[in-house]
Amino acid sequence: MKEDIEKLENLCRGIIKNSYSPYSKIKVASALMTSTGKTYSGCNIENSSFSETICAERVAIFKALSEGEKEISLIYIFSEKGFPPCGPCRQVLSEFAAKDLKVVIGNEKDHQIHNFDDIYPNSFSKEFFK
Ligand code: ZN
């Protein structure tokens, strides 16, 4: 898993420059690996109509889904301060999370690895529709 995390961190470091964050001045990047082993990355994209802002995680997730991917096995969220994923991103992740999804939260200095179930327990999920 260490190599996968390094790969995702490098993708984050490469894409964070594309962050469009003139309002918050907070640049965030995210990169993920799907259960098929493919990787996708994204950065936050703000809007003057703040509610239209989208987080880096959801950009990466939607890029993967729009390419036909179905399940996320590892996701890295990278920012200067090491921000964790927000509530809406956790909810979107829950829809497409592999059973053992790991969430890596990091910054320039280090990172922490979390089990998704630990940071978003008892989520509202598609299981309720079965
Ligand atoms: Zn978010």
PDB file of C-alpha atoms and ligand atoms in Angstrom:
ATOM      1  CA  MET A   1       0.000   0.000   0.000  1.00  0.00           C
ATOM      2  CA  LYS A   2       2.947   2.336   0.623  1.00  0.00           C
ATOM      3  CA  GLU A   3       3.739   2.505  -3.094  1.00  0.00           C
ATOM      4  CA  ASP A   4       0.107   3.239  -3.920  1.00  0.00           C
ATOM      5  CA  ILE A   5       0.032   6.053  -1.376  1.00  0.00           C
ATOM      6  CA  GLU A   6       3.219   7.549  -2.808  1.00  0.00           C
ATOM      7  CA  LYS A   7       1.766   7.328  -6.297  1.00  0.00           C
ATOM      8  CA  LEU A   8      -1.397   9.159  -5.206  1.00  0.00           C
ATOM      9  CA  GLU A   9       0.591  11.778  -3.291  1.00  0.00           C
ATOM     10  CA  ASN A  10       2.642  12.485  -6.412  1.00  0.00           C
ATOM     11  CA  LEU A  11      -0.551  12.891  -8.428  1.00  0.00           C
ATOM     12  CA  CYS A  12      -1.817  15.335  -5.798  1.00  0.00           C
ATOM     13  CA  ARG A  13       1.420  17.314  -5.888  1.00  0.00           C
ATOM     14  CA  GLY A  14       1.119  17.518  -9.654  1.00  0.00           C
ATOM     15  CA  ILE A  15      -2.474  18.691  -9.838  1.00  0.00           C
ATOM     16  CA  ILE A  16      -2.717  21.024  -6.844  1.00  0.00           C
ATOM     17  CA  LYS A  17      -1.361  23.879  -8.966  1.00  0.00           C
ATOM     18  CA  ASN A  18      -4.612  23.737 -10.947  1.00  0.00           C
ATOM     19  CA  SER A  19      -6.708  24.495  -7.877  1.00  0.00           C
ATOM     20  CA  TYR A  20      -9.066  27.389  -8.564  1.00  0.00           C
ATOM     21  CA  SER A  21      -9.435  28.860  -5.106  1.00  0.00           C
ATOM     22  CA  PRO A  22      -9.389  32.664  -5.303  1.00  0.00           C
ATOM     23  CA  TYR A  23     -11.881  33.057  -2.425  1.00  0.00           C
ATOM     24  CA  SER A  24     -10.646  30.694   0.269  1.00  0.00           C
ATOM     25  CA  LYS A  25      -7.019  30.740  -0.951  1.00  0.00           C
ATOM     26  CA  ILE A  26      -6.964  27.095   0.128  1.00  0.00           C
ATOM     27  CA  LYS A  27      -5.578  24.742  -2.473  1.00  0.00           C
ATOM     28  CA  VAL A  28      -6.620  21.115  -2.135  1.00  0.00           C
ATOM     29  CA  ALA A  29      -5.796  18.133  -4.305  1.00  0.00           C
ATOM     30  CA  SER A  30      -7.076  14.610  -4.225  1.00  0.00           C
ATOM     31  CA  ALA A  31      -6.107  11.440  -6.001  1.00  0.00           C
ATOM     32  CA  LEU A  32      -7.702   8.046  -5.808  1.00  0.00           C
ATOM     33  CA  MET A  33      -7.211   4.480  -6.863  1.00  0.00           C
ATOM     34  CA  THR A  34     -10.107   2.378  -8.016  1.00  0.00           C
ATOM     35  CA  SER A  35     -10.617  -1.307  -7.378  1.00  0.00           C
ATOM     36  CA  THR A  36      -9.410  -1.936 -10.934  1.00  0.00           C
ATOM     37  CA  GLY A  37      -6.119  -0.203 -10.110  1.00  0.00           C
ATOM     38  CA  LYS A  38      -6.635   2.944 -12.140  1.00  0.00           C
ATOM     39  CA  THR A  39      -5.854   6.366 -10.714  1.00  0.00           C
ATOM     40  CA  TYR A  40      -7.618   9.693 -11.030  1.00  0.00           C
ATOM     41  CA  SER A  41      -6.916  13.092  -9.518  1.00  0.00           C
ATOM     42  CA  GLY A  42      -8.682  16.384  -8.989  1.00  0.00           C
ATOM     43  CA  CYS A  43      -8.387  19.754  -7.331  1.00  0.00           C
ATOM     44  CA  ASN A  44     -10.885  22.071  -5.695  1.00  0.00           C
ATOM     45  CA  ILE A  45     -12.753  24.439  -7.996  1.00  0.00           C
ATOM     46  CA  GLU A  46     -14.398  27.415  -6.328  1.00  0.00           C
ATOM     47  CA  ASN A  47     -17.074  29.713  -7.697  1.00  0.00           C
ATOM     48  CA  SER A  48     -18.187  33.249  -6.847  1.00  0.00           C
ATOM     49  CA  SER A  49     -21.541  31.624  -6.143  1.00  0.00           C
ATOM     50  CA  PHE A  50     -20.027  29.704  -3.249  1.00  0.00           C
ATOM     51  CA  SER A  51     -22.530  26.846  -3.243  1.00  0.00           C
ATOM     52  CA  GLU A  52     -21.295  25.867  -6.703  1.00  0.00           C
ATOM     53  CA  THR A  53     -17.810  25.193  -5.370  1.00  0.00           C
ATOM     54  CA  ILE A  54     -16.692  21.577  -5.601  1.00  0.00           C
ATOM     55  CA  CYS A  55     -14.075  19.845  -3.523  1.00  0.00           C
ATOM     56  CA  ALA A  56     -11.011  18.109  -4.935  1.00  0.00           C
ATOM     57  CA  GLU A  57     -12.232  14.724  -3.733  1.00  0.00           C
ATOM     58  CA  ARG A  58     -15.496  14.917  -5.622  1.00  0.00           C
ATOM     59  CA  VAL A  59     -13.730  16.104  -8.783  1.00  0.00           C
ATOM     60  CA  ALA A  60     -11.493  13.024  -8.634  1.00  0.00           C
ATOM     61  CA  ILE A  61     -14.401  10.724  -7.777  1.00  0.00           C
ATOM     62  CA  PHE A  62     -16.597  12.027 -10.589  1.00  0.00           C
ATOM     63  CA  LYS A  63     -13.729  11.790 -13.073  1.00  0.00           C
ATOM     64  CA  ALA A  64     -13.308   8.128 -12.161  1.00  0.00           C
ATOM     65  CA  LEU A  65     -17.037   7.389 -12.288  1.00  0.00           C
ATOM     66  CA  SER A  66     -17.465   9.155 -15.614  1.00  0.00           C
ATOM     67  CA  GLU A  67     -14.771   6.883 -17.035  1.00  0.00           C
ATOM     68  CA  GLY A  68     -16.754   3.830 -15.971  1.00  0.00           C
ATOM     69  CA  GLU A  69     -15.144   3.055 -12.633  1.00  0.00           C
ATOM     70  CA  LYS A  70     -17.464   1.726  -9.933  1.00  0.00           C
ATOM     71  CA  GLU A  71     -15.495   1.416  -6.713  1.00  0.00           C
ATOM     72  CA  ILE A  72     -12.811   3.383  -4.882  1.00  0.00           C
ATOM     73  CA  SER A  73     -10.253   1.503  -2.830  1.00  0.00           C
ATOM     74  CA  LEU A  74      -7.872   4.286  -1.772  1.00  0.00           C
ATOM     75  CA  ILE A  75      -8.137   8.070  -1.741  1.00  0.00           C
ATOM     76  CA  TYR A  76      -5.605  10.699  -0.784  1.00  0.00           C
ATOM     77  CA  ILE A  77      -6.579  14.245   0.205  1.00  0.00           C
ATOM     78  CA  PHE A  78      -3.643  16.624   0.129  1.00  0.00           C
ATOM     79  CA  SER A  79      -3.501  20.239   1.277  1.00  0.00           C
ATOM     80  CA  GLU A  80      -1.203  22.623   3.076  1.00  0.00           C
ATOM     81  CA  LYS A  81      -3.008  22.095   6.370  1.00  0.00           C
ATOM     82  CA  GLY A  82      -4.057  18.498   5.843  1.00  0.00           C
ATOM     83  CA  PHE A  83      -7.785  19.120   5.740  1.00  0.00           C
ATOM     84  CA  PRO A  84     -10.014  16.061   6.155  1.00  0.00           C
ATOM     85  CA  PRO A  85     -12.846  15.398   3.680  1.00  0.00           C
ATOM     86  CA  CYS A  86     -16.023  17.406   4.292  1.00  0.00           C
ATOM     87  CA  GLY A  87     -19.404  15.814   4.989  1.00  0.00           C
ATOM     88  CA  PRO A  88     -20.709  15.885   1.397  1.00  0.00           C
ATOM     89  CA  CYS A  89     -17.496  14.280   0.121  1.00  0.00           C
ATOM     90  CA  ARG A  90     -17.760  11.554   2.764  1.00  0.00           C
ATOM     91  CA  GLN A  91     -21.345  10.894   1.679  1.00  0.00           C
ATOM     92  CA  VAL A  92     -20.367  10.679  -2.005  1.00  0.00           C
ATOM     93  CA  LEU A  93     -17.465   8.412  -1.092  1.00  0.00           C
ATOM     94  CA  SER A  94     -19.785   6.122   0.865  1.00  0.00           C
ATOM     95  CA  GLU A  95     -21.743   5.394  -2.310  1.00  0.00           C
ATOM     96  CA  PHE A  96     -18.667   4.119  -4.156  1.00  0.00           C
ATOM     97  CA  ALA A  97     -16.412   2.928  -1.342  1.00  0.00           C
ATOM     98  CA  ALA A  98     -14.750  -0.451  -1.492  1.00  0.00           C
ATOM     99  CA  LYS A  99     -15.387  -2.444   1.651  1.00  0.00           C
ATOM    100  CA  ASP A 100     -11.930  -1.628   3.012  1.00  0.00           C
ATOM    101  CA  LEU A 101     -11.555   1.898   1.613  1.00  0.00           C
ATOM    102  CA  LYS A 102      -8.647   3.765   3.140  1.00  0.00           C
ATOM    103  CA  VAL A 103      -8.566   7.550   3.329  1.00  0.00           C
ATOM    104  CA  VAL A 104      -5.181   9.233   3.455  1.00  0.00           C
ATOM    105  CA  ILE A 105      -5.086  12.798   4.733  1.00  0.00           C
ATOM    106  CA  GLY A 106      -1.810  14.570   4.234  1.00  0.00           C
ATOM    107  CA  ASN A 107       0.220  17.712   3.822  1.00  0.00           C
ATOM    108  CA  GLU A 108       3.782  18.590   2.845  1.00  0.00           C
ATOM    109  CA  LYS A 109       5.198  16.967   5.968  1.00  0.00           C
ATOM    110  CA  ASP A 110       3.275  13.779   6.638  1.00  0.00           C
ATOM    111  CA  HIS A 111       0.013  11.903   6.316  1.00  0.00           C
ATOM    112  CA  GLN A 112      -2.378   9.739   8.298  1.00  0.00           C
ATOM    113  CA  ILE A 113      -4.216   6.678   7.036  1.00  0.00           C
ATOM    114  CA  HIS A 114      -7.821   6.146   8.144  1.00  0.00           C
ATOM    115  CA  ASN A 115     -10.356   3.414   7.602  1.00  0.00           C
ATOM    116  CA  PHE A 116     -13.299   5.026   5.870  1.00  0.00           C
ATOM    117  CA  ASP A 117     -15.718   3.316   8.247  1.00  0.00           C
ATOM    118  CA  ASP A 118     -13.939   4.994  11.170  1.00  0.00           C
ATOM    119  CA  ILE A 119     -14.299   8.514   9.784  1.00  0.00           C
ATOM    120  CA  TYR A 120     -17.851   8.042   8.452  1.00  0.00           C
ATOM    121  CA  PRO A 121     -19.602   5.460  10.619  1.00  0.00           C
ATOM    122  CA  ASN A 122     -23.271   4.541  10.263  1.00  0.00           C
ATOM    123  CA  SER A 123     -23.534   6.333   6.944  1.00  0.00           C
ATOM    124  CA  PHE A 124     -26.744   6.662   5.004  1.00  0.00           C
ATOM    125  CA  SER A 125     -26.121   4.235   2.187  1.00  0.00           C
ATOM    126  CA  LYS A 126     -27.560   2.324  -0.714  1.00  0.00           C
ATOM    127  CA  GLU A 127     -27.934  -0.627   1.646  1.00  0.00           C
ATOM    128  CA  PHE A 128     -31.114   1.005   2.986  1.00  0.00           C
ATOM    129  CA  PHE A 129     -32.737   0.682  -0.431  1.00  0.00           C
ATOM    130  CA  LYS A 130     -32.352  -3.091  -0.582  1.00  0.00           C
TER     131      LYS A 130
HETATM  132 ZN    ZN B   1     -15.625  18.027   0.281  1.00  0.00          ZN
END
